[in-house]
Each structure stands twice: as C-alpha cells, then as structure tokens.
Short mmCIF file of C-alpha atoms and ligand atoms in Angstrom, two decimals:
data_model
loop_
_atom_site.label_atom_id
_atom_site.label_comp_id
_atom_site.label_asym_id
_atom_site.label_seq_id
_atom_site.Cartn_x
_atom_site.Cartn_y
_atom_site.Cartn_z
CA MET A 1 92.75 161.43 107.66
CA ARG A 2 91.90 162.77 104.28
CA ASP A 3 90.57 161.25 101.08
CA PHE A 4 92.87 159.36 99.07
CA ASN A 5 93.12 158.23 95.19
CA PRO A 6 92.59 153.94 95.32
CA ASP A 7 94.75 153.56 92.06
CA SER A 8 97.97 154.94 94.18
CA VAL A 9 97.54 152.98 96.90
CA ALA A 10 100.77 150.08 96.86
CA PHE A 11 100.75 146.76 98.30
CA ALA A 12 102.23 143.63 98.17
CA LYS A 13 99.70 140.87 96.35
CA GLY A 14 101.19 137.59 97.49
CA HIS A 15 101.29 135.22 100.33
CA PHE A 16 103.78 136.19 102.91
CA ILE A 17 105.58 133.25 104.12
CA ALA A 18 108.70 133.19 106.09
CA GLY A 19 109.21 137.06 106.66
CA ALA A 20 108.96 137.48 102.48
CA VAL A 21 106.38 138.00 100.03
CA ILE A 22 105.71 135.12 97.11
CA ASP A 23 104.06 134.13 94.41
CA GLU A 24 103.89 131.38 92.60
CA PRO A 25 102.41 130.57 89.45
CA GLY A 26 98.85 128.99 89.61
CA GLU A 27 95.33 129.88 90.05
CA ARG A 28 94.18 133.67 90.48
CA LEU A 29 91.59 135.50 91.53
CA SER A 30 90.62 138.94 90.40
CA VAL A 31 89.86 141.11 93.55
CA ALA A 32 87.44 143.80 93.29
CA ARG A 33 87.04 147.34 95.40
CA PRO A 34 83.33 147.06 97.09
CA SER A 35 83.05 150.97 96.83
CA ASP A 36 82.98 150.67 92.95
CA ALA A 37 83.34 146.99 91.71
CA VAL A 38 86.34 147.73 89.87
CA ASP A 39 88.78 145.03 90.25
CA TYR A 40 92.47 146.27 91.23
CA ALA A 41 93.96 143.22 91.83
CA GLU A 42 95.15 139.70 91.14
CA LEU A 43 95.14 137.52 94.14
CA PRO A 44 97.03 134.30 93.91
CA VAL A 45 95.34 131.08 95.26
CA ALA A 46 97.87 129.33 97.97
CA SER A 47 97.73 125.29 96.54
CA VAL A 48 97.99 122.33 99.15
CA GLU A 49 101.69 122.61 98.48
CA THR A 50 101.65 126.02 98.69
CA VAL A 51 100.11 125.51 102.49
CA ASP A 52 102.27 123.11 103.37
CA ARG A 53 105.40 125.07 102.70
CA ALA A 54 104.19 127.80 104.92
CA VAL A 55 103.38 125.31 107.50
CA LYS A 56 106.40 123.56 107.36
CA ASP A 57 108.32 126.86 107.57
CA ALA A 58 106.27 127.84 110.51
CA THR A 59 107.46 125.03 112.50
CA GLU A 60 110.89 125.59 111.55
CA ALA A 61 110.45 129.22 112.53
CA VAL A 62 109.55 128.28 115.90
CA LYS A 63 112.31 125.83 116.58
CA ARG A 64 115.15 128.03 115.27
CA SER A 65 113.55 131.75 116.57
CA GLY A 66 112.97 130.63 120.08
CA TRP A 67 109.88 132.33 120.06
CA ALA A 68 108.13 130.42 122.19
CA THR A 69 111.41 129.21 124.85
CA ARG A 70 112.94 132.93 124.89
CA PRO A 71 112.21 134.92 127.90
CA PRO A 72 108.49 135.77 127.88
CA ARG A 73 109.08 139.64 128.19
CA GLU A 74 111.40 139.29 124.99
CA ARG A 75 108.25 138.07 123.35
CA ALA A 76 105.71 141.00 124.96
CA ARG A 77 108.58 144.00 123.93
CA ALA A 78 108.44 142.76 120.38
CA MET A 79 104.74 142.88 120.39
CA GLN A 80 104.53 145.98 121.59
CA ARG A 81 106.81 147.30 119.04
CA TRP A 82 104.86 145.88 116.38
CA ALA A 83 101.55 147.85 118.09
CA GLU A 84 103.64 151.38 118.06
CA LEU A 85 104.73 150.30 114.48
CA ILE A 86 101.17 150.00 113.58
CA GLU A 87 100.03 153.03 115.02
CA ALA A 88 102.90 154.63 113.04
CA LYS A 89 101.72 153.59 109.92
CA ALA A 90 98.02 154.01 110.64
CA GLU A 91 97.08 156.23 107.83
CA GLU A 92 99.30 153.84 105.47
CA LEU A 93 97.48 150.93 106.86
CA GLY A 94 93.93 152.59 107.03
CA GLN A 95 93.96 153.38 103.23
CA LEU A 96 94.71 149.67 102.26
CA GLU A 97 92.03 148.53 104.74
CA ALA A 98 89.86 151.15 103.18
CA LEU A 99 90.95 150.19 99.67
CA GLY A 100 89.64 147.05 99.37
CA SER A 101 86.80 146.69 102.27
CA THR A 102 83.86 148.31 103.13
CA ARG A 103 85.46 150.11 105.93
CA PRO A 104 85.04 153.79 105.52
CA ILE A 105 88.44 155.69 105.72
CA ALA A 106 87.98 157.51 108.65
CA GLN A 107 86.60 154.74 110.38
CA ALA A 108 89.49 152.51 109.52
CA VAL A 109 92.03 154.39 110.74
CA THR A 110 90.64 155.60 113.87
CA GLY A 111 88.91 152.55 114.56
CA ASP A 112 90.14 149.08 112.96
CA VAL A 113 93.79 150.22 113.20
CA MET A 114 94.20 151.83 116.19
CA GLY A 115 91.68 148.89 117.52
CA THR A 116 94.35 146.22 115.84
CA ALA A 117 97.55 147.70 117.69
CA GLU A 118 95.62 147.82 121.15
CA GLY A 119 94.44 144.61 120.60
CA ILE A 120 97.89 143.51 120.08
CA ARG A 121 99.57 145.54 123.05
CA PHE A 122 96.55 144.04 125.15
CA PHE A 123 97.66 140.31 124.09
CA SER A 124 101.13 141.05 124.38
CA GLU A 125 101.01 141.78 128.09
CA TYR A 126 99.76 138.31 128.73
CA ALA A 127 103.34 136.83 127.27
CA ASP A 128 104.92 136.65 131.13
CA LYS A 129 101.78 136.07 133.04
CA LEU A 130 100.98 132.73 131.87
CA GLY A 131 101.52 130.02 134.66
CA GLY A 132 100.72 126.54 135.27
CA GLU A 133 99.20 125.02 138.96
CA VAL A 134 100.59 123.28 141.49
CA ALA A 135 97.86 120.70 142.16
CA ALA A 136 96.67 119.10 145.62
CA THR A 137 98.29 115.78 145.32
CA ARG A 138 99.39 113.03 147.80
CA THR A 139 102.06 114.43 149.56
CA ASP A 140 104.61 111.87 148.60
CA HIS A 141 103.88 113.32 144.50
CA PHE A 142 104.45 116.55 143.59
CA GLY A 143 101.76 117.24 141.10
CA MET A 144 101.73 120.06 138.35
CA ILE A 145 99.77 121.32 135.35
CA VAL A 146 102.00 122.95 132.98
CA SER A 147 100.51 124.88 129.67
CA GLU A 148 102.58 125.11 126.74
CA PRO A 149 102.07 126.37 123.18
CA TYR A 150 100.82 124.09 120.47
CA GLY A 151 102.94 124.97 118.29
CA VAL A 152 101.94 126.24 114.67
CA VAL A 153 98.06 127.26 115.12
CA GLY A 154 96.07 127.89 111.88
CA ALA A 155 93.16 130.88 111.56
CA ILE A 156 90.55 131.79 108.54
CA THR A 157 89.18 135.15 108.77
CA PRO A 158 86.21 136.91 106.90
CA TRP A 159 85.91 139.76 105.20
CA ASN A 160 84.11 142.52 107.36
CA PHE A 161 86.96 143.61 109.60
CA PRO A 162 89.98 142.21 108.24
CA LEU A 163 92.70 143.71 110.24
CA SER A 164 90.66 143.68 113.62
CA MET A 165 89.72 139.89 112.67
CA ALA A 166 93.40 139.05 112.12
CA SER A 167 94.70 140.67 115.41
CA TRP A 168 92.09 138.84 117.38
CA LYS A 169 93.79 135.71 116.40
CA VAL A 170 97.20 136.80 115.61
CA GLY A 171 97.27 138.59 119.29
CA PRO A 172 96.67 135.67 121.68
CA ALA A 173 98.56 132.86 119.56
CA LEU A 174 101.91 134.67 119.51
CA ALA A 175 101.37 136.06 122.84
CA ALA A 176 101.35 132.28 124.25
CA GLY A 177 104.38 131.45 122.09
CA ASN A 178 102.82 129.96 119.01
CA ALA A 179 103.61 130.55 115.21
CA ILE A 180 100.49 131.10 113.04
CA VAL A 181 99.46 130.46 109.31
CA LEU A 182 96.81 132.77 108.57
CA LYS A 183 94.17 132.72 105.57
CA PRO A 184 92.31 135.99 105.43
CA SER A 185 88.90 136.45 103.06
CA GLU A 186 89.94 136.30 99.16
CA LEU A 187 87.43 139.38 99.13
CA THR A 188 89.79 141.52 101.50
CA PRO A 189 93.05 139.56 101.54
CA PHE A 190 95.77 142.66 101.21
CA SER A 191 96.21 144.49 104.68
CA THR A 192 96.73 141.21 106.54
CA VAL A 193 99.67 140.71 104.59
CA ARG A 194 101.07 144.48 105.55
CA LEU A 195 99.96 143.65 109.16
CA ALA A 196 102.58 140.41 108.90
CA GLN A 197 105.44 142.64 107.44
CA LEU A 198 104.84 145.43 110.08
CA ALA A 199 105.39 142.17 112.67
CA VAL A 200 108.67 141.19 110.98
CA GLU A 201 109.73 144.91 111.06
CA ALA A 202 109.19 145.15 114.78
CA GLY A 203 111.43 142.43 115.59
CA ILE A 204 108.75 139.24 115.45
CA PRO A 205 110.67 136.39 113.95
CA ALA A 206 110.42 135.83 110.27
CA GLY A 207 107.73 133.09 110.00
CA ILE A 208 105.74 132.97 113.11
CA PHE A 209 103.35 135.20 111.54
CA ASN A 210 102.43 133.77 108.12
CA VAL A 211 99.76 134.63 105.49
CA VAL A 212 98.41 132.34 103.10
CA GLN A 213 96.02 133.58 100.21
CA GLY A 214 93.20 131.92 98.47
CA THR A 215 89.96 131.08 98.35
CA GLY A 216 88.05 128.73 101.32
CA ALA A 217 87.59 125.62 98.77
CA VAL A 218 91.26 125.42 98.22
CA THR A 219 93.39 127.28 100.61
CA GLY A 220 90.97 127.26 103.57
CA ASP A 221 90.63 123.64 103.05
CA ALA A 222 94.25 122.60 102.80
CA LEU A 223 95.00 124.48 106.02
CA SER A 224 92.00 122.85 108.24
CA ARG A 225 93.57 119.58 107.31
CA HIS A 226 96.95 120.46 107.68
CA PRO A 227 98.45 117.59 110.21
CA GLY A 228 101.20 120.49 111.12
CA ILE A 229 98.13 123.06 112.39
CA ALA A 230 97.61 121.81 115.87
CA LYS A 231 94.93 124.03 116.42
CA LEU A 232 92.62 126.24 114.50
CA SER A 233 90.61 129.30 114.89
CA PHE A 234 87.84 130.66 112.80
CA THR A 235 85.74 133.55 111.91
CA GLY A 236 82.95 133.29 109.32
CA SER A 237 79.47 131.82 108.79
CA THR A 238 77.91 129.07 110.30
CA ARG A 239 78.12 126.96 107.17
CA THR A 240 81.66 127.47 106.68
CA GLY A 241 82.17 126.58 110.40
CA ILE A 242 80.63 122.97 109.98
CA ALA A 243 82.80 122.17 107.28
CA ILE A 244 85.97 123.41 108.85
CA MET A 245 84.54 121.13 112.17
CA LYS A 246 84.54 118.51 109.94
CA ALA A 247 87.59 118.87 108.08
CA ALA A 248 89.49 119.31 111.38
CA ALA A 249 87.91 116.05 112.92
CA GLU A 250 88.63 113.96 109.46
CA SER A 251 92.38 115.27 109.34
CA GLY A 252 93.54 113.93 113.08
CA ILE A 253 91.42 115.94 115.48
CA LYS A 254 92.33 119.53 115.97
CA PRO A 255 90.46 121.51 118.53
CA VAL A 256 88.98 124.56 117.12
CA THR A 257 87.48 128.13 117.87
CA LEU A 258 84.45 128.81 115.67
CA GLU A 259 83.23 132.34 115.90
CA LEU A 260 80.17 132.24 113.42
CA GLY A 261 76.88 133.98 112.37
CA GLY A 262 74.34 135.74 114.87
CA LYS A 263 70.68 136.99 114.37
CA SER A 264 70.83 139.12 117.47
CA PRO A 265 68.08 140.61 118.94
CA GLN A 266 67.63 144.42 120.65
CA LEU A 267 65.14 143.67 123.50
CA VAL A 268 63.35 147.08 124.39
CA PHE A 269 60.63 147.65 127.34
CA ALA A 270 58.70 150.28 127.75
CA ASP A 271 60.59 151.71 130.76
CA ALA A 272 63.94 152.29 128.69
CA ASP A 273 65.01 155.61 127.30
CA LEU A 274 64.04 155.21 124.15
CA ASP A 275 66.06 157.97 122.45
CA LYS A 276 69.31 156.01 124.22
CA ALA A 277 67.70 152.36 122.75
CA ALA A 278 66.94 154.13 119.29
CA ASP A 279 70.58 155.67 118.88
CA CYS A 280 72.02 151.98 119.60
CA ILE A 281 69.63 150.26 117.47
CA ALA A 282 70.35 152.45 114.62
CA GLY A 283 73.77 152.50 115.39
CA SER A 284 74.12 148.90 115.33
CA LEU A 285 72.30 148.97 111.68
CA ILE A 286 74.47 151.90 110.12
CA ALA A 287 77.59 150.05 111.30
CA ASN A 288 79.56 148.72 108.52
CA ALA A 289 76.06 148.58 107.07
CA GLY A 290 74.97 145.55 109.32
CA GLN A 291 78.03 143.65 108.10
CA ALA A 292 78.71 142.47 111.51
CA CYS A 293 78.24 139.23 112.94
CA VAL A 294 76.78 141.42 116.32
CA ALA A 295 74.61 143.13 114.39
CA GLY A 296 71.49 143.86 116.15
CA SER A 297 69.20 142.59 113.48
CA ARG A 298 65.98 142.07 115.52
CA LEU A 299 64.03 144.82 116.96
CA ILE A 300 61.61 143.05 119.91
CA VAL A 301 59.77 145.53 121.39
CA GLN A 302 57.18 146.38 124.16
CA ARG A 303 53.60 147.10 122.36
CA GLN A 304 52.80 150.42 124.12
CA VAL A 305 56.41 152.07 122.93
CA ALA A 306 56.54 150.42 119.56
CA ASP A 307 55.51 153.14 117.59
CA ALA A 308 57.29 155.96 119.29
CA LEU A 309 60.55 154.02 118.78
CA VAL A 310 59.61 153.29 115.23
CA ALA A 311 59.06 156.58 114.48
CA ALA A 312 62.58 157.58 116.39
CA LEU A 313 64.55 154.99 114.42
CA LYS A 314 63.11 156.46 110.84
CA SER A 315 64.09 159.62 111.76
CA ARG A 316 67.85 158.31 112.62
CA LEU A 317 68.02 155.86 109.77
CA ALA A 318 66.50 158.25 106.87
CA HIS A 319 69.73 160.04 105.92
CA VAL A 320 72.90 158.03 105.68
CA ALA A 321 76.35 159.10 103.76
CA PRO A 322 77.00 156.39 101.51
CA GLY A 323 79.99 156.74 99.42
CA PRO A 324 83.47 155.48 98.41
CA THR A 325 85.60 154.29 101.14
CA TRP A 326 88.33 156.42 100.28
CA LYS A 327 86.43 159.55 101.10
CA SER A 328 86.74 160.97 104.40
CA SER A 329 82.89 162.24 104.03
CA THR A 330 81.69 158.69 103.86
CA GLY A 331 79.78 157.24 106.78
CA PHE A 332 77.81 154.54 105.58
CA ALA A 333 79.71 151.56 104.07
CA PRO A 334 78.93 149.51 100.90
CA ILE A 335 78.05 146.12 100.68
CA ILE A 336 80.85 143.81 99.97
CA SER A 337 79.74 142.41 96.78
CA GLU A 338 77.03 141.98 93.78
CA LEU A 339 76.48 138.42 94.75
CA GLN A 340 76.24 139.54 98.89
CA ALA A 341 73.67 142.54 97.96
CA ARG A 342 71.53 140.03 95.77
CA ARG A 343 71.33 137.51 98.60
CA ILE A 344 69.89 140.42 100.85
CA ASP A 345 67.32 141.09 97.64
CA THR A 346 66.41 137.58 97.79
CA ILE A 347 65.61 137.21 101.31
CA LEU A 348 63.77 140.66 101.62
CA ALA A 349 61.55 139.23 98.75
CA ARG A 350 60.75 136.16 100.56
CA SER A 351 60.03 138.06 103.68
CA ARG A 352 57.75 140.17 102.17
CA GLU A 353 56.04 137.12 100.33
CA GLN A 354 55.65 135.57 103.59
CA GLY A 355 53.90 138.87 104.81
CA ALA A 356 56.39 141.43 105.63
CA GLU A 357 55.63 145.10 105.74
CA LEU A 358 58.23 147.37 104.58
CA LEU A 359 58.72 150.59 106.97
CA LEU A 360 61.89 151.86 105.53
CA GLY A 361 64.07 151.40 102.96
CA GLY A 362 63.98 147.96 100.93
CA SER A 363 65.95 148.73 97.85
CA ARG A 364 69.62 149.50 96.48
CA ILE A 365 70.95 152.77 96.85
CA GLU A 366 71.89 153.56 93.35
CA GLY A 367 74.60 155.68 91.64
CA HIS A 368 77.95 154.39 93.36
CA GLY A 369 79.37 151.57 91.48
CA GLY A 370 79.56 149.32 94.16
CA ALA A 371 76.47 147.75 95.53
CA PHE A 372 74.64 149.72 98.59
CA TYR A 373 71.85 149.07 100.78
CA GLN A 374 69.14 151.25 102.43
CA PRO A 375 68.67 150.65 106.01
CA THR A 376 65.42 148.72 106.12
CA LEU A 377 62.98 148.23 108.55
CA LEU A 378 60.22 144.96 108.43
CA ALA A 379 57.25 144.90 110.45
CA GLY A 380 54.50 142.20 110.49
CA VAL A 381 56.70 139.48 110.61
CA THR A 382 56.76 136.33 112.74
CA THR A 383 59.42 133.91 113.96
CA GLU A 384 59.07 132.01 110.78
CA ASN A 385 59.81 135.00 108.75
CA ALA A 386 62.79 134.71 106.17
CA ALA A 387 64.10 137.90 107.59
CA VAL A 388 63.96 136.94 111.12
CA ARG A 389 65.59 133.20 111.02
CA GLU A 390 68.53 134.21 108.26
CA GLU A 391 71.27 136.48 108.84
CA ILE A 392 71.10 138.92 106.56
CA PHE A 393 74.26 140.81 106.56
CA GLY A 394 73.27 143.78 105.68
CA PRO A 395 71.46 146.84 106.77
CA VAL A 396 67.85 145.03 107.70
CA LEU A 397 66.25 145.40 111.00
CA THR A 398 62.87 143.05 111.52
CA ILE A 399 60.50 144.26 113.97
CA GLN A 400 58.30 142.36 116.36
CA SER A 401 56.42 143.35 119.64
CA PHE A 402 55.57 141.72 122.86
CA GLU A 403 53.18 142.28 126.05
CA THR A 404 54.87 140.90 128.86
CA GLU A 405 58.57 140.24 129.99
CA GLU A 406 57.89 136.20 129.48
CA GLU A 407 57.05 136.68 125.83
CA GLY A 408 59.77 139.50 124.91
CA PHE A 409 62.37 136.82 126.32
CA ALA A 410 60.96 134.10 124.60
CA LEU A 411 61.06 136.14 121.12
CA ALA A 412 64.68 137.08 121.55
CA ASP A 413 65.65 133.29 121.65
CA HIS A 414 66.44 132.81 118.31
CA PRO A 415 66.43 128.64 116.81
CA GLU A 416 69.71 128.67 115.60
CA TYR A 417 71.82 131.88 116.61
CA GLY A 418 73.12 132.96 120.21
CA LEU A 419 75.80 135.41 119.53
CA ALA A 420 74.71 138.61 121.35
CA ALA A 421 71.69 140.77 122.45
CA GLY A 422 70.62 143.82 123.64
CA VAL A 423 68.22 145.13 126.81
CA TYR A 424 66.81 148.01 127.44
CA THR A 425 65.10 148.91 130.45
CA ALA A 426 65.42 150.98 133.33
CA ASP A 427 64.57 148.29 135.84
CA LEU A 428 67.76 146.56 137.06
CA GLY A 429 65.86 143.29 138.02
CA ARG A 430 64.50 143.24 134.73
CA GLY A 431 67.96 143.44 133.26
CA LEU A 432 69.63 140.72 135.48
CA ARG A 433 66.67 138.33 134.43
CA ALA A 434 67.41 139.20 130.87
CA VAL A 435 71.04 138.47 131.32
CA ARG A 436 69.47 134.69 132.97
CA GLN A 437 67.42 134.15 130.35
CA LEU A 438 68.94 135.28 127.03
CA LYS A 439 70.93 132.26 125.42
CA ALA A 440 73.75 134.59 124.06
CA GLY A 441 77.38 135.08 124.20
CA THR A 442 77.55 138.75 125.08
CA VAL A 443 74.45 140.54 126.68
CA TRP A 444 74.37 144.30 126.25
CA ILE A 445 72.22 146.42 128.55
CA ASN A 446 71.46 150.17 127.60
CA ARG A 447 74.29 150.08 125.19
CA TYR A 448 75.09 147.95 122.12
CA SER A 449 78.18 147.71 120.78
CA ARG A 450 81.75 146.42 122.21
CA THR A 451 84.01 148.98 123.63
CA LEU A 452 88.21 148.77 123.73
CA ASP A 453 88.16 146.51 126.24
CA PHE A 454 89.42 143.76 125.29
CA ILE A 455 89.39 142.00 128.50
CA LEU A 456 85.81 140.67 127.60
CA PRO A 457 85.66 138.03 125.23
CA THR A 458 83.54 137.30 122.61
CA GLY A 459 81.92 134.04 121.47
CA GLY A 460 78.48 132.36 120.45
CA TYR A 461 76.02 130.12 122.18
CA LYS A 462 74.18 127.48 120.16
CA SER A 463 75.29 127.60 116.21
CA SER A 464 77.19 130.98 116.70
CA GLY A 465 80.11 129.39 117.90
CA ILE A 466 82.77 127.42 119.92
CA GLY A 467 84.82 129.25 122.17
CA LYS A 468 86.06 133.01 122.75
CA ASP A 469 87.86 135.80 120.78
CA LEU A 470 89.36 138.15 123.01
CA GLY A 471 90.11 138.13 127.03
CA ARG A 472 92.21 135.85 128.82
CA GLN A 473 89.75 132.99 127.51
CA ALA A 474 91.14 133.79 123.76
CA VAL A 475 95.10 133.54 125.12
CA GLU A 476 94.27 130.10 126.99
CA ALA A 477 92.72 128.75 123.94
CA ASN A 478 95.77 128.91 122.43
CA LEU A 479 97.48 127.05 125.28
CA ARG A 480 97.07 123.23 125.79
CA HIS A 481 97.65 121.47 129.58
CA LYS A 482 100.29 118.79 130.46
CA THR A 483 99.83 117.10 133.72
CA VAL A 484 103.12 116.33 135.57
CA LEU A 485 103.54 113.86 138.51
CA ILE A 486 107.11 113.31 140.53
CA ASP A 487 107.34 110.86 143.02
CA ILE A 488 109.59 112.76 145.87
CA GLY A 489 109.74 110.21 148.23
CA ALA A 490 107.77 109.90 151.59
P1 NAD B 501 82.66 132.98 104.98
O1 NAD B 501 82.13 131.68 106.18
O2 NAD B 501 81.83 132.98 103.95
O3 NAD B 501 83.97 133.00 104.60
C1 NAD B 501 84.94 132.51 106.27
C2 NAD B 501 86.69 132.37 105.69
O4 NAD B 501 86.03 131.14 105.67
C3 NAD B 501 86.80 133.48 104.43
O5 NAD B 501 88.46 133.34 104.69
C4 NAD B 501 86.55 132.05 103.49
O6 NAD B 501 87.68 132.03 102.25
C5 NAD B 501 87.00 131.00 104.37
N1 NAD B 501 86.50 129.49 103.92
C6 NAD B 501 85.15 129.13 103.01
N2 NAD B 501 84.87 128.10 102.85
C7 NAD B 501 85.93 127.33 103.48
C8 NAD B 501 85.97 125.93 103.69
N3 NAD B 501 85.17 125.05 103.35
N4 NAD B 501 86.96 125.69 104.48
C9 NAD B 501 87.87 126.67 105.17
N5 NAD B 501 87.85 128.17 104.88
C10 NAD B 501 86.52 128.35 103.91
O7 NAD B 501 82.26 134.30 105.73
P2 NAD B 501 82.22 135.65 105.07
O8 NAD B 501 81.23 135.81 104.33
O9 NAD B 501 83.97 135.69 105.20
O10 NAD B 501 81.91 136.11 106.42
C11 NAD B 501 80.64 137.09 107.05
C12 NAD B 501 80.48 135.60 108.23
O11 NAD B 501 81.42 135.77 109.37
C13 NAD B 501 78.76 136.29 108.95
O12 NAD B 501 78.18 135.04 109.16
C14 NAD B 501 79.45 136.58 110.12
O13 NAD B 501 78.30 136.76 111.03
C15 NAD B 501 80.39 135.80 110.51
N6 NAD B 501 81.29 136.35 111.48
C16 NAD B 501 81.33 136.21 112.74
C17 NAD B 501 82.31 136.66 113.59
C18 NAD B 501 82.18 136.40 115.27
O14 NAD B 501 82.96 137.18 115.82
N7 NAD B 501 81.47 135.41 115.87
C19 NAD B 501 82.56 137.84 113.75
C20 NAD B 501 82.87 138.14 111.92
C21 NAD B 501 82.13 137.58 110.91
#
C-alpha cells in the first residue's frame, strides 16, 4: 500500500437502503478527518421516517429475496463472494477507512480490511451448520427446539474500528438469515456504506444489509425504538449502552447485545518475561493510540520488577510515528476529535491534582493539524484516581504495584468494568488462578491482543457489556428458539 491523496478519494455520502445510496433533504452534519481536522464531507442525518423506511424495506427484502429460506449454502456462497470482493478492493476500502478514521493506511489495509473479509468468511461457514435439537420428551410425543432468524436486526457501531465493528455485527446476522439495518458512528460513516455496496455486488440481495447515517440522539434512538427491529446489537460506550437498553425496553422489549467500555488491567508478576510483557503492554497503548475497548490501560506490577518494567516501557514508548493516516510511514494514530483530546486533557489534569506522578508524556504532540497525544505513563495513583477509574480512550497507562498475588488480583478488579485482562507469569498454576479470579470477559496470558481466531468470542463482564461478538455465540445471538411438541400417538 502507498501514500494516497485524501482529497482524491471518492465515496458515497448517503444512506444505503434497499440496495441504493439515498440522500434526503433534512439535517446535515460536517464530518472531519481526524488526521488534520479538515471537514471533508457532509452527512445526512436519518430521521425517524428514514429509519422507518429502511426497516420496512429490509422487512420486505427478507420476504421477497428468500434470504432466510433459500438453501443455506447459497447464503454461505454469497457471503464468501463478498469476502473475496472485499479482499479484491482492499486498497480502495483501506483508503476510505484511513481517510475518515484514526486507522493509518498500512494498518487499515492489512489489518482492518483483511480482517473484515476473513471475519465475513468465518461467519459464512455457519450458514448451513445451524440446527435445532430433538428433546427428551415423553415417548408418545416428539419434541423439537427449532432455531429461527429474528427477521430484521439493528446494529449501532462506534468510530474506533468502523469496518471491523460493522463486520462483527453483519457477519453473524446475515449467516443466521437475518437482514440488518446498521448505523455507523457519525464520526466515521462512509466505509460502512462501501462495505454494504460490495455485499450487493457480490450477490447478497438488495435490502439485506442497510446503512442509516446520523447521530445517536436522532438516528440511533429511532433504530433502537423501532418496533420492526427484533434484536439490537450495540458497540460503544457504557453510557450509550444504558440509553439503548432503556430505549429497547421502552419500545416493546427487544434483546440487546452490548459491547461496552473497558479499563482493562495488565497484571505482571516478578517471574514474567519482562521484555515480552513490555512489548505487549506498549503495543496495546500504541495500537490505535489506546482508542480500543480492550486497551490494557492499567498496569499492575509486582513491586520488585516495577522499576525495570517501567524503564522497558519508557524506551518502547519514547518514539512513536505520528502522522496523517494517508501516509504509509504513519504508525501512531491521531485522536478521533478535538473534543476527545480535550477529554483526555481533563482526566489527566484531574488525575494529577489527585496525586498522579507523570513519568512520560502527558501532553499533545503538536504540529499535525489533528489532535495527537503522547504515550503517557502515570504512577502514584490509587484505585480512586480519575485515570484509574475512567475509560480514557487514549494512550494513557496508569501504574500500580503490589506485593502478594492476592493483592495483585484485588487491584486488577475494577469496580465498574470487566472487558479484558492481561496476565504475565511463568507459573502456569498462577496463570490459571488468575483466570479463575479475574472478572473479565477475556483473559490473555503472556500476550495482549486478539488474533484472527474469530472462533473466540469477545464481550464484557459487569458494565462492560452483555452477550458476545464473534464466535458461535454471536451467531446464536442472532437466532431465537421455538419449541415444537407433536403428539405422535401411543
Ligand atoms: P458512543 O457510545 O459515543 O457511540 C457509539 C455509537 O452509538 C455511535 O454510532 C453513536 O452515534 C451511537 N449513539 C450515541 N448515543 C446514542 C443513543 N442515545 N441511542 C442510540 N445510539 C446512540 O461510543 P464511541 O465514542 O463511538 O466509541 C467508543 C466507545 O466504544 C468506548 O467506550 C469503547 O470502549 C467502546 N467500544 C467497545 C467495544 C467492545 O467490543 N466492547 C469495541 C469498540 C468500542
């Protein structure tokens, strides 16, 4: 992949409903490029009426196209053609992703786009492997549990990995035989439309994958409340997750999958391979500049190795490669918006007032147009410190130390979040005790990041969420179960 000119990328700026890009008069938003804060497009905000139209068209498409009723291998094949088309268009999709989001072009093409294609391929393979059960009932009856798609499901995605997040919702929904209406983040709206266009080009019927653009307050709320949406899947902040759960309950009870925020611990024991731990911890802070739900943002380190580990982290974090996302040399992402950068400023200021000691970074990287933040290390923090409690969504790591294993596990336990945790130790028994003790949806031992093993589900404990993305669990969440009991005579 090469550098590209951000002013020469062409893309559709509307909603994508029933297989066509649609623009309607009404409210509009300016959308800015995070790399240089230049407004580059206007986005239509789907009204309640436009959302209604998308849901009704999707409902029609399910009936008309036979998406749910045609032989499931056909569904699988259409999704596999879609995955191939995404790969064939990797450069184009990668540019669109890099243009509007925080994803540098090199990572967008090889990571986000290729991962999106592979994820869709993974889910396609479920299409004809779903079945029900025959139940152990009395013998003069025959009992079955049959699984069925919901019909039309809704999804709302965040800005941090727009294509990947969309594929995690659309893949399982479509493999299970549903249609979907998806609202991307208003900060990163355009790559999702291209993804949906490619689905239609690959032979997925028009109206099965629809995109409505707009704000959370108007479009997201309308989607969450629409009675034609039988199930909702959301990825974003815990605060929005609460609003969506409420809206889903108030509008006729629909199941919700919520993938929410995190404040994940990196628990390092003295017997760990410190170089490897430092690589993983620094890598998690640098990846998307810490703007990842699973960012390992709290280091909890056994006291006797704390100084050595902090020195190893400093050397890895001192030099990053910030730059515009359209340069292939860029390795360190911008912060999504000035608003978000100010939020980081505010939490850091509060944390330092509460006694945090700055070991590295702590301010903006100037001279780039967009907002960039230095990798930042904060020591001397208690569990009550703002930087320990709040999800910062930036390259900020707090450092706490402990003496005993028990203290380490206790510090790792966050009062609110439980998304992921990293444990570094050479002692297998201790690693497995950590798995038992840590209240987190994912525990990584001697590593810290996802792999392309889509079979592994992801999701949170506590306020980090309900339900799972990825894995078989994500497909099952897109199905409901019907009990059948037949009197077959004595
Ligand atoms: P956000 O909650 O601000 O927005 C997410 C989406 O919800 C956007 O599309 C937004 O328009 C929409 N929205 C906002 N208010 C809404 C409302 N009232 N009704 C319906 N929709 C509404 O989150 P964000 O800033 O885009 O993303 C960052 C957050 O996402 C972080 O908290 C991060 O941890 C979380 N996240 C979680 C996971 C996970 O798998 N658990 C993955 C990625 C991001």
